[in-house]
XYZ file of C-alpha atoms in Angstrom:
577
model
C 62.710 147.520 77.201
C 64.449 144.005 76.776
C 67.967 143.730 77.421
C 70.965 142.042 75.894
C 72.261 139.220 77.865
C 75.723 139.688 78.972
C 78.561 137.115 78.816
C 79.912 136.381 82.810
C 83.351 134.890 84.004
C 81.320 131.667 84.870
C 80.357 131.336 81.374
C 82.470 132.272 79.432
C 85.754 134.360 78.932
C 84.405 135.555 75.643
C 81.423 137.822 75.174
C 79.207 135.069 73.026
C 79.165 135.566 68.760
C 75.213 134.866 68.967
C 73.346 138.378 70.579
C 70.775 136.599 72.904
C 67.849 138.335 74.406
C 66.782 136.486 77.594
C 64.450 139.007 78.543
C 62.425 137.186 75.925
C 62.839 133.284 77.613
C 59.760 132.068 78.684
C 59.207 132.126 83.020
C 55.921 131.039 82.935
C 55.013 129.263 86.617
C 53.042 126.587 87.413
C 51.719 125.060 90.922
C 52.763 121.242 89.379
C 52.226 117.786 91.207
C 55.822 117.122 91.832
C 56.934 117.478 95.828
C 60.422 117.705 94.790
C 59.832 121.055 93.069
C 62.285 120.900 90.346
C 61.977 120.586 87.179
C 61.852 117.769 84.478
C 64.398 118.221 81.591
C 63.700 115.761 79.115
C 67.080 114.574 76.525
C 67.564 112.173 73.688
C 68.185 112.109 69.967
C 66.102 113.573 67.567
C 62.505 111.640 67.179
C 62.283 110.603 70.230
C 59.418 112.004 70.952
C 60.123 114.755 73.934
C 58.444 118.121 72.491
C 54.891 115.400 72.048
C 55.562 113.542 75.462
C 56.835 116.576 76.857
C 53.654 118.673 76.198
C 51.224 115.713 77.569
C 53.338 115.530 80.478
C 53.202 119.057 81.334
C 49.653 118.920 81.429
C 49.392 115.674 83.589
C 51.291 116.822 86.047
C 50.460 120.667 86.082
C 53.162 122.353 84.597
C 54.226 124.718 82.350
C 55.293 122.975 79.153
C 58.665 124.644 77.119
C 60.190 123.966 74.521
C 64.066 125.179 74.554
C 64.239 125.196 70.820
C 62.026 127.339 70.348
C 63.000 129.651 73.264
C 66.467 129.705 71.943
C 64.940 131.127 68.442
C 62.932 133.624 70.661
C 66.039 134.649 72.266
C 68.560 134.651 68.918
C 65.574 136.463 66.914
C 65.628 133.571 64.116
C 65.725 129.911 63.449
C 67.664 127.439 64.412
C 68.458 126.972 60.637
C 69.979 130.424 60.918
C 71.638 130.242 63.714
C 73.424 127.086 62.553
C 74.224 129.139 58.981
C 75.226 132.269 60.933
C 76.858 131.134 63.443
C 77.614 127.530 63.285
C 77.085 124.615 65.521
C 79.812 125.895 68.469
C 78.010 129.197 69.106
C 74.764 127.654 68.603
C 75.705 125.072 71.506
C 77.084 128.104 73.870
C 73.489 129.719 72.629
C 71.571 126.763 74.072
C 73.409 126.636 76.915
C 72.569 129.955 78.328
C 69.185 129.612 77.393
C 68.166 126.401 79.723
C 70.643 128.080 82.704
C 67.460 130.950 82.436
C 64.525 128.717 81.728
C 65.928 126.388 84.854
C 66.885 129.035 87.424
C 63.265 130.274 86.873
C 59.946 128.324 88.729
C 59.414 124.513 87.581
C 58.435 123.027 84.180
C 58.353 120.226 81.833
C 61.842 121.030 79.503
C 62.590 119.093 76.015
C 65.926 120.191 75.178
C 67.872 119.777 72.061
C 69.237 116.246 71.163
C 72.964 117.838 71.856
C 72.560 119.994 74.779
C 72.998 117.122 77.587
C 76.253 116.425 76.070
C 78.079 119.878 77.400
C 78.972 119.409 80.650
C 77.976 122.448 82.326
C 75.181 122.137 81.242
C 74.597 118.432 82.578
C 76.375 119.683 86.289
C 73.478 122.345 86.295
C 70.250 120.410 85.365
C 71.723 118.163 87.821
C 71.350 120.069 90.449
C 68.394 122.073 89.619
C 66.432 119.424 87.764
C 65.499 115.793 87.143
C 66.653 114.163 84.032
C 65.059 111.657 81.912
C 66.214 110.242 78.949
C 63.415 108.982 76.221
C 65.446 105.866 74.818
C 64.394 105.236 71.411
C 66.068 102.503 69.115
C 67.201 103.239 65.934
C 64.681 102.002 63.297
C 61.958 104.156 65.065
C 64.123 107.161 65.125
C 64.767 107.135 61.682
C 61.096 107.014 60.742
C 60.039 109.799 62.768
C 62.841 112.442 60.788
C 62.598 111.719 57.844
C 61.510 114.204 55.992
C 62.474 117.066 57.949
C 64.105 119.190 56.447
C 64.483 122.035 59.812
C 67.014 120.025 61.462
C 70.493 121.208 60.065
C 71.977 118.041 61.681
C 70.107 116.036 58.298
C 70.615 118.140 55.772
C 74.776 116.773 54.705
C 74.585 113.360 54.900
C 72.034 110.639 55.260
C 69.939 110.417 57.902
C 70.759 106.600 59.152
C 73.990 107.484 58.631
C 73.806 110.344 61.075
C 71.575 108.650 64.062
C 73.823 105.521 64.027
C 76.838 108.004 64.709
C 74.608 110.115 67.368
C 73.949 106.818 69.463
C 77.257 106.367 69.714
C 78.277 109.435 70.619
C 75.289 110.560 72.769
C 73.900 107.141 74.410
C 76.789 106.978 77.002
C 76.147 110.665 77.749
C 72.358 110.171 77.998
C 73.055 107.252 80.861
C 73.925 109.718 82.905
C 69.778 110.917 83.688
C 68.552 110.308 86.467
C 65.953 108.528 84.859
C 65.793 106.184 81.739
C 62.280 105.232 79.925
C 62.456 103.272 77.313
C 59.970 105.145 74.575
C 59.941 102.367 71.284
C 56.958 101.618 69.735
C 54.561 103.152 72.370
C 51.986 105.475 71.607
C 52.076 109.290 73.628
C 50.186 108.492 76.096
C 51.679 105.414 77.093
C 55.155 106.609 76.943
C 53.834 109.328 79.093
C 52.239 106.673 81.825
C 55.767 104.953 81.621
C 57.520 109.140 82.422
C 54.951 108.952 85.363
C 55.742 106.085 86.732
C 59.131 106.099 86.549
C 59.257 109.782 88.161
C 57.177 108.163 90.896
C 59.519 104.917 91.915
C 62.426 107.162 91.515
C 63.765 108.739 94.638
C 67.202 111.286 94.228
C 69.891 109.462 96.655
C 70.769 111.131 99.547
C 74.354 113.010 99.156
C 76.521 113.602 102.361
C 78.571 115.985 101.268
C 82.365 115.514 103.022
C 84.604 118.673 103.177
C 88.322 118.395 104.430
C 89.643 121.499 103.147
C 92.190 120.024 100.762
C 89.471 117.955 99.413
C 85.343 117.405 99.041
C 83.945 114.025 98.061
C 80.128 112.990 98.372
C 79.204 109.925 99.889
C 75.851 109.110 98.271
C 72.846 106.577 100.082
C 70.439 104.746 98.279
C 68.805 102.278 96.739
C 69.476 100.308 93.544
C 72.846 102.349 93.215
C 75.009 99.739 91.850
C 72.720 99.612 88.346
C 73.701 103.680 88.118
C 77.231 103.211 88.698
C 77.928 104.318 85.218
C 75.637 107.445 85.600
C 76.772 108.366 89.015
C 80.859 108.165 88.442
C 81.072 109.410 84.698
C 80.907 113.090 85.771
C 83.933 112.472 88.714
C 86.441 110.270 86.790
C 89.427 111.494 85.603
C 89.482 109.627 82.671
C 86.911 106.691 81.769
C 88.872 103.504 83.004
C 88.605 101.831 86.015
C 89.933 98.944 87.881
C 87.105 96.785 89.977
C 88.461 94.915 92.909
C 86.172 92.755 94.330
C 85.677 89.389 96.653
C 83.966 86.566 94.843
C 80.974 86.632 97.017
C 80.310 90.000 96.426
C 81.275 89.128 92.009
C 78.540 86.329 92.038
C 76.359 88.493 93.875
C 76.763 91.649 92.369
C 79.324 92.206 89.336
C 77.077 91.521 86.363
C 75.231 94.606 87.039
C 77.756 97.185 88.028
C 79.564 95.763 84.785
C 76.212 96.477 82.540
C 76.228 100.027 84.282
C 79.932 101.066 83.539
C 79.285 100.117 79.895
C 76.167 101.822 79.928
C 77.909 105.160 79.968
C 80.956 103.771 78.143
C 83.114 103.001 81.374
C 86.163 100.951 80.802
C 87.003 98.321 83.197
C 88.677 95.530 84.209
C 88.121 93.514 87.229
C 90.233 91.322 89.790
C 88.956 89.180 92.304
C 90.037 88.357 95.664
C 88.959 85.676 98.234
C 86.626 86.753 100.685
C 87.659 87.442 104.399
C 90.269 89.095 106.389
C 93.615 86.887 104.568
C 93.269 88.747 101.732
C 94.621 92.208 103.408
C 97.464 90.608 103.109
C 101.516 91.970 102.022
C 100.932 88.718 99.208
C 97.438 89.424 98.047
C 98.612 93.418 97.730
C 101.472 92.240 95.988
C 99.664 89.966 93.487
C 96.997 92.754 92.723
C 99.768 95.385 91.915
C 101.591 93.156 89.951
C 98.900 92.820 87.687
C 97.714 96.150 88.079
C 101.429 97.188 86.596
C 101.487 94.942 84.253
C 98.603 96.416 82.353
C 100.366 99.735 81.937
C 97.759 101.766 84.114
C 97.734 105.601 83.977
C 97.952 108.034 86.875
C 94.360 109.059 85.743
C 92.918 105.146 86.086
C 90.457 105.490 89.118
C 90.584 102.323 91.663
C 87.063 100.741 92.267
C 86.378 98.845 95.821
C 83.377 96.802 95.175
C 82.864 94.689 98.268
C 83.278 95.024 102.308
C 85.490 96.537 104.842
C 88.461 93.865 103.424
C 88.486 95.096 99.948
C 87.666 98.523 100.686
C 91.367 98.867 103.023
C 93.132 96.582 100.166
C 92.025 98.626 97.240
C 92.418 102.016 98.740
C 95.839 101.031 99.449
C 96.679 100.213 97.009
C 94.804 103.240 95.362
C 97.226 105.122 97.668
C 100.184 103.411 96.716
C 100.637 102.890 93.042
C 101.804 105.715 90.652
C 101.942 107.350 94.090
C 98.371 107.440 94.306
C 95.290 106.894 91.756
C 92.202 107.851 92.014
C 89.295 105.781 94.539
C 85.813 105.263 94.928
C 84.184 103.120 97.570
C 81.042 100.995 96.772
C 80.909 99.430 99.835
C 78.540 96.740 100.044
C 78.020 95.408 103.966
C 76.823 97.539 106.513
C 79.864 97.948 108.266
C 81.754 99.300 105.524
C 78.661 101.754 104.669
C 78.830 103.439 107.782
C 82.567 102.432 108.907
C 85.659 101.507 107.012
C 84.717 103.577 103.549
C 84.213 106.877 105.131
C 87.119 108.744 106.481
C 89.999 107.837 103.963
C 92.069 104.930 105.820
C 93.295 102.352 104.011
C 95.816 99.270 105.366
C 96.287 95.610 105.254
C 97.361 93.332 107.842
C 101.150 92.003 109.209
C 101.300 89.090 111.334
C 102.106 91.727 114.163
C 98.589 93.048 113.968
C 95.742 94.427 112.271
C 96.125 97.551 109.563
C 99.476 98.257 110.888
C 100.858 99.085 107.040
C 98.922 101.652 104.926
C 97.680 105.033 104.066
C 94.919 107.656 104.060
C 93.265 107.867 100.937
C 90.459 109.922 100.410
C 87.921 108.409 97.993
C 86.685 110.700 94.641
C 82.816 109.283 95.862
C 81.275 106.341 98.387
C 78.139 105.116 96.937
C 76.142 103.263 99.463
C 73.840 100.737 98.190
C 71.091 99.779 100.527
C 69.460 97.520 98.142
C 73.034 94.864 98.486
C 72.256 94.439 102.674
C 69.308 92.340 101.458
C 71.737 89.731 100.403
C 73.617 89.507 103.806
C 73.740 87.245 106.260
C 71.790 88.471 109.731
C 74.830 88.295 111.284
C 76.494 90.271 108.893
C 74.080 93.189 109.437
C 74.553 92.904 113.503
C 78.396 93.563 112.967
C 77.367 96.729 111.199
C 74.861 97.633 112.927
C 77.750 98.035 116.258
C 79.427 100.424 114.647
C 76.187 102.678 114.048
C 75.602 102.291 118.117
C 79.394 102.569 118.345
C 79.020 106.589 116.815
C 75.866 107.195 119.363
C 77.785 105.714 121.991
C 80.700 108.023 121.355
C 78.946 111.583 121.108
C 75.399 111.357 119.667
C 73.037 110.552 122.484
C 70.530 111.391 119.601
C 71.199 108.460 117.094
C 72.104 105.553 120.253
C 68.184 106.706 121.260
C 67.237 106.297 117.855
C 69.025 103.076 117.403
C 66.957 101.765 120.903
C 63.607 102.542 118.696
C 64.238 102.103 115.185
C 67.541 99.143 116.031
C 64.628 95.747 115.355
C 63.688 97.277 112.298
C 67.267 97.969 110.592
C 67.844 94.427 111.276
C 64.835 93.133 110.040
C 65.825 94.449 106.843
C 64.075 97.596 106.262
C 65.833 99.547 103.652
C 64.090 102.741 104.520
C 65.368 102.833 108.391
C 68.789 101.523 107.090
C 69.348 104.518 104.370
C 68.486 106.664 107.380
C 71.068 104.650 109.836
C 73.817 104.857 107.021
C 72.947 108.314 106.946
C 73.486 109.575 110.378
C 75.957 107.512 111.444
C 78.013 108.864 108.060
C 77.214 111.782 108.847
C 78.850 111.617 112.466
C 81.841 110.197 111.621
C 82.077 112.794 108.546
C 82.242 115.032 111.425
C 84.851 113.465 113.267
C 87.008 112.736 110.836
C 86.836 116.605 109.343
C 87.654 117.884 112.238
C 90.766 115.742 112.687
C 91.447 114.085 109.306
C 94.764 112.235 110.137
C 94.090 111.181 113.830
C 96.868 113.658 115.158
C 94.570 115.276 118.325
C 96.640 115.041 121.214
C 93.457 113.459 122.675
C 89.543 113.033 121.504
C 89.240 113.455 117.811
C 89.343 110.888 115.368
C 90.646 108.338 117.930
C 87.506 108.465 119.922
C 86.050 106.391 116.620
C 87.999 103.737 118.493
C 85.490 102.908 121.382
C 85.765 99.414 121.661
C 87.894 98.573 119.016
C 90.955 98.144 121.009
C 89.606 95.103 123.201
C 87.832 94.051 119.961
C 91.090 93.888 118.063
C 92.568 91.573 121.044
C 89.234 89.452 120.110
C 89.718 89.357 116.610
C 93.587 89.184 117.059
C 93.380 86.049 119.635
C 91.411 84.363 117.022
C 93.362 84.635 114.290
C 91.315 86.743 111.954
C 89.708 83.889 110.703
C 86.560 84.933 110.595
C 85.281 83.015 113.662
C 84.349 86.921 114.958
C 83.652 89.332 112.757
C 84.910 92.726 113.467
C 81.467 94.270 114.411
C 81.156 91.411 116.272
C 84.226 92.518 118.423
C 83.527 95.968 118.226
C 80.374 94.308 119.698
C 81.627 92.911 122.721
C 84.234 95.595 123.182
C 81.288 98.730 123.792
C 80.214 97.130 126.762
C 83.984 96.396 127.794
C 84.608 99.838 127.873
C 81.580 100.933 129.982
C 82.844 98.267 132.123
C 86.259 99.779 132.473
C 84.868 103.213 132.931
C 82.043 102.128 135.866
C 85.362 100.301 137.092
C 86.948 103.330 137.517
C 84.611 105.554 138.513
C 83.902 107.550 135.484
C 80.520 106.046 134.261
C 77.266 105.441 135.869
C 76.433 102.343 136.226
C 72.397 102.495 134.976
C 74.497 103.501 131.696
C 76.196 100.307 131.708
C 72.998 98.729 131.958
C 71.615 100.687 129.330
C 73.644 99.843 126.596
C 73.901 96.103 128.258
C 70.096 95.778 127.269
C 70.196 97.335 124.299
C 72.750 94.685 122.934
C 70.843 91.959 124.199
C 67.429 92.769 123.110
C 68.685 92.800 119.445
C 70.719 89.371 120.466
C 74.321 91.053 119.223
C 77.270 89.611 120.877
C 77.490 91.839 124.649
C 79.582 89.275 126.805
C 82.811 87.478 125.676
C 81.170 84.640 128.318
C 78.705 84.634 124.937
C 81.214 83.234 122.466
C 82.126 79.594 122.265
C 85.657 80.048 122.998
C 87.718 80.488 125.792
C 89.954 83.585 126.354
C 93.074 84.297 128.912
C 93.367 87.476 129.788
C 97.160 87.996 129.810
C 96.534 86.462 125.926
C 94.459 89.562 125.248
C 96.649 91.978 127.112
C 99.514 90.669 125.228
C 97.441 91.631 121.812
C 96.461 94.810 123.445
C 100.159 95.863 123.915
C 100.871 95.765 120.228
C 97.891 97.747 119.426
C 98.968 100.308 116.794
C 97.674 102.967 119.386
C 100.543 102.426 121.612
C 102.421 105.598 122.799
C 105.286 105.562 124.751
C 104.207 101.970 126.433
C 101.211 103.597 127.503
C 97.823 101.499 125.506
C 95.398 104.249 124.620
C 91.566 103.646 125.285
C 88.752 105.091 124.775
C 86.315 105.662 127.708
C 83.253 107.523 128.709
C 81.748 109.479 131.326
C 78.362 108.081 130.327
C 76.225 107.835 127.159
C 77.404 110.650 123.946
C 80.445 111.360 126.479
C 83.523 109.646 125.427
C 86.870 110.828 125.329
C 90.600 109.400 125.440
C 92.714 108.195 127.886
C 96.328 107.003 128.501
C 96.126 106.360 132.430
C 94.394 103.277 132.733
C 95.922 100.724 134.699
C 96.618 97.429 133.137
C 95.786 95.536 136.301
C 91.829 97.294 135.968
C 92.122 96.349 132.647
C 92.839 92.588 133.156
C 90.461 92.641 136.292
C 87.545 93.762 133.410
C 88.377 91.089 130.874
C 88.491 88.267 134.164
C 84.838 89.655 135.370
C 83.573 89.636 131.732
C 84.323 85.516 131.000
C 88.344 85.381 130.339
C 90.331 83.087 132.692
C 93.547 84.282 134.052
């Protein structure tokens, strides 16, 4: 005996108008080529060809083939003609929605869904996460051809069919950009467009999502490749309202803006971009001030999400002043250097610079998404990629004996430019410090916690600091120098062995990243760097906070180190009095 499908509270409040027998929606398994083992829902308009490519799919790749049209008529007991002239098109769409939550939580298959059921959002949220989308793009001229004359869809029976498909692009194209997977169909034959479904479904690989969970908020940060190009895709289903704000360096605009511009309009994405010089200046009181000026000026709404296209400068600038107008708008990161994948645009802080110091004004701000591109380290600089690449030891160094031994194998090969072993050091070194900063969101632990994502940084800073932020060391590059300091201090005072020193001493040299400050072409005084050290925003009661370690994956905080150790370390590492 079939039963009547019930209405649910996650559906719908209202027991639905159309009776729907699921009992009667096709299950039908199949073993299938695909290692992923989900499904593949095909969407587009009308004529473009996904019950014909669908079916010759199915059978290339060993799957069940289904049609959700016709399961919906199986399920409603009569066409889709009648359902429209019973019902009408809202209870139709509710219909159709039920139907592919069945056909998808069942085993995989080949779907070709209706030309309007991508376009409710629950829908879209589930065939995300239990399918893979692709959208058969067809132009216009060809779509026309292939309907006329039929007279089942209820869609062209009012008005003319042109007509109709010209208003469908436009509503449904920006929708449609958000598959995982475009293939541009046109004039090819079936089983070419199929080849073209193959092969796509082959290159493609689902990003990696890193899912972040503070309690008061969840966020994703997502790792791939090629992300930039499905910005649009990616974002539309997060943003409050579909307007942005870029703010970007011009290295990273000449670089990369063109295509995260063709990808926000892809899916109908408003923007508007500003530009900033590249480099450390720019987190400046008079750079913020500029921005948000202009910012205001526009008239932007609290629902206008903040974009941070660019490095570990633009990600602090924009996020604070995310944080800071209208009392906060929404974020996302798209960091684009490896230290602000796996660094500055995970964890929510946000600042710019006073002449006292570095990030001594801002905010935590906790981004709606991070999307990590791997594919924009291939336009970096070498040395670029070694500053990043610190930080990733940095979170071994600090607790994940793990990931610093994976860094001493796979460390040549990130920095060769590998984009496989770089997704997968972006990946657990996010993942760390996703852990960190969860636990202790705000940096209020009396010790430990988020200020143990601080190893190195605080004789870095004096580096960076003594210099003048001008670029002369990068930050990683301090960061850099400053690991080793701080195995230094902690064999110094007793706390470290010393074949760990020597450890992480080789490891930095073999991949020829800064280890000494003997290294750099400058010269140092120690006092000079003690002096920066003493405003260090870490302060407490006089006392400077460091970081140190009782050996590899064992750090922890401290606030009783004596300065004269301290200056005794920087004198035997290259500084003169």
């Amino acid at each position: 005996m079939s039963s009547r499908i019930s209405s649910s509270l996650s559906d719908t409040a209202d027991p639905p108008p159309i009776p729907l027998d699921l009992e009667r929606v096709s299950h039908r398994s199949g073993a299938g080529l695909l290692p992923s083992g989900r499904s593949i829902v095909l969407v587009g308009l009308m004529g473009a060809g996904k019950t014909t490519i669908g079916r010759r799919l199915a059978t290339r790749l060993g799957l069940p083939f289904v049609d959700a049209d016709v399961e919906i008529e199986r399920a409603a007991g009569c066409s889709i003609a009648d359902v429209f002239r019973l019902y009408g098109e809202p209870a139709f769409r509710d219909g159709e929605r039920r139907v592919i939550r069945r056909l998808l939580e069942g085993p995989p298959m080949v779907l070709a869904t209706g030309g309007g059921a991508f376009m409710n959002a629950q829908t879209r949220a589930f065939v995300r996460e239990r399918a893979i989308s692709v959208w058969l793009r067809c132009p216009l001229p060809i779509l026309l051809r292939r309907v006329q004359g039929r007279s089942h869809r209820p869609l062209l029976n009012d008005t003319s069919p042109r007509d109709v498909l010209a208003r469908l692009i436009t509503e449904r194209h920006p929708i449609y950009a958000e598959a995982d997977i475009v293939v541009d169909c046109g004039e090819y034959n079936v089983d070419h467009s199929t080849t073209r479904v193959i092969e796509a479904l082959a290159l493609s690989r689902r990003p990696v999502r890193l899912p972040i969970d503070l309690g008061h908020t969840t966020y994703d940060i997502v790792i791939g490749t090629d992300l930039i190009s499905r910005t649009g895709a990616l974002l539309a289903p997060l943003l409050p309202q579909k307007r942005v704000i870029i703010i970007t360096d011009e290295n990273v605009a000449r670089h990369h803006l063109p295509k995260l511009h063709a990808a926000l309009r892809e899916t109908d994405i408003q923007f508007r971009t500003l530009t900033v010089k590249p480099g450390e200046h720019s987190k400046s009181f008079a750079t913020y001030e500029r921005l948000i000026d202009s910012i205001l000026e526009e008239g932007v709404e609290r629902k206008t999400t903040i974009i941070a296209f660019g490095g570990g400068v633009v990600g602090d600038l924009a996020g604070f002043i995310a944080a800071s107008t209208l009392r906060g708008l929404p974020f996302v990161q798209i960091p684009t250097t490896l230290l602000s994948q796996v660094d500055s645009s995970v964890g929510g802080k946000t600042g710019i610079n006073t002449r006292w110091g570095k990030n001594l004004v801002g905010a935590f701000h906790q981004p709606l998404c991070v999307l990590a591109d791997v594919s924009t380290l291939s336009t970096l600089p070498h040395r670029e990629l070694v500053a990043g690449y610190a930080e990733i030891v940095k979170s071994g160094l600090i607790a994940d004996p793990a990931l610093f031994e994976w860094c001493e194998k796979n460390g040549e090969a990130l920095l060769d430019g590998d984009p496989e072993t770089q997704a997968e050091a972006i990946r657990r070194a996010c993942a760390f410090k996703a852990r960190v900063v969860a636990d202790d969101e705000r940096e209020q632990h009396s010790s430990g916690g988020r200020a143990l994502l601080n190893l190195g940084h605080t004789f870095g800073h004096a580096l960076e600091a003594e210099l003048g932020y001008d670029g002369r060391l990068l930050h990683g590059e301090g960061v850099s120098i400053g690991l080793r300091l701080a195995f230094m201090l902690s064999v110094k005072l007793g706390l470290c062995p010393a074949q760990d020193l020597e450890r992480v001493t080789a490891h930095l040299k073999r991949l020829k990243m800064p280890a000494q400050i003997r290294d750099l072409p400058y010269s140092f005084r120690a006092s000079d760097l003690m002096a920066h050290m003493q405003r260090d925003k870490k302060m407490q009661d006089g006392q400077l906070s460091f970081v140190l370690v009782h050996g590899i994956g064992q750090a922890f905080t401290s606030r009783n180190v004596p300065a004269e150790t301290v200056h005794q370390v920087l004198l035997d590492d290259g500084c003169t009095p």
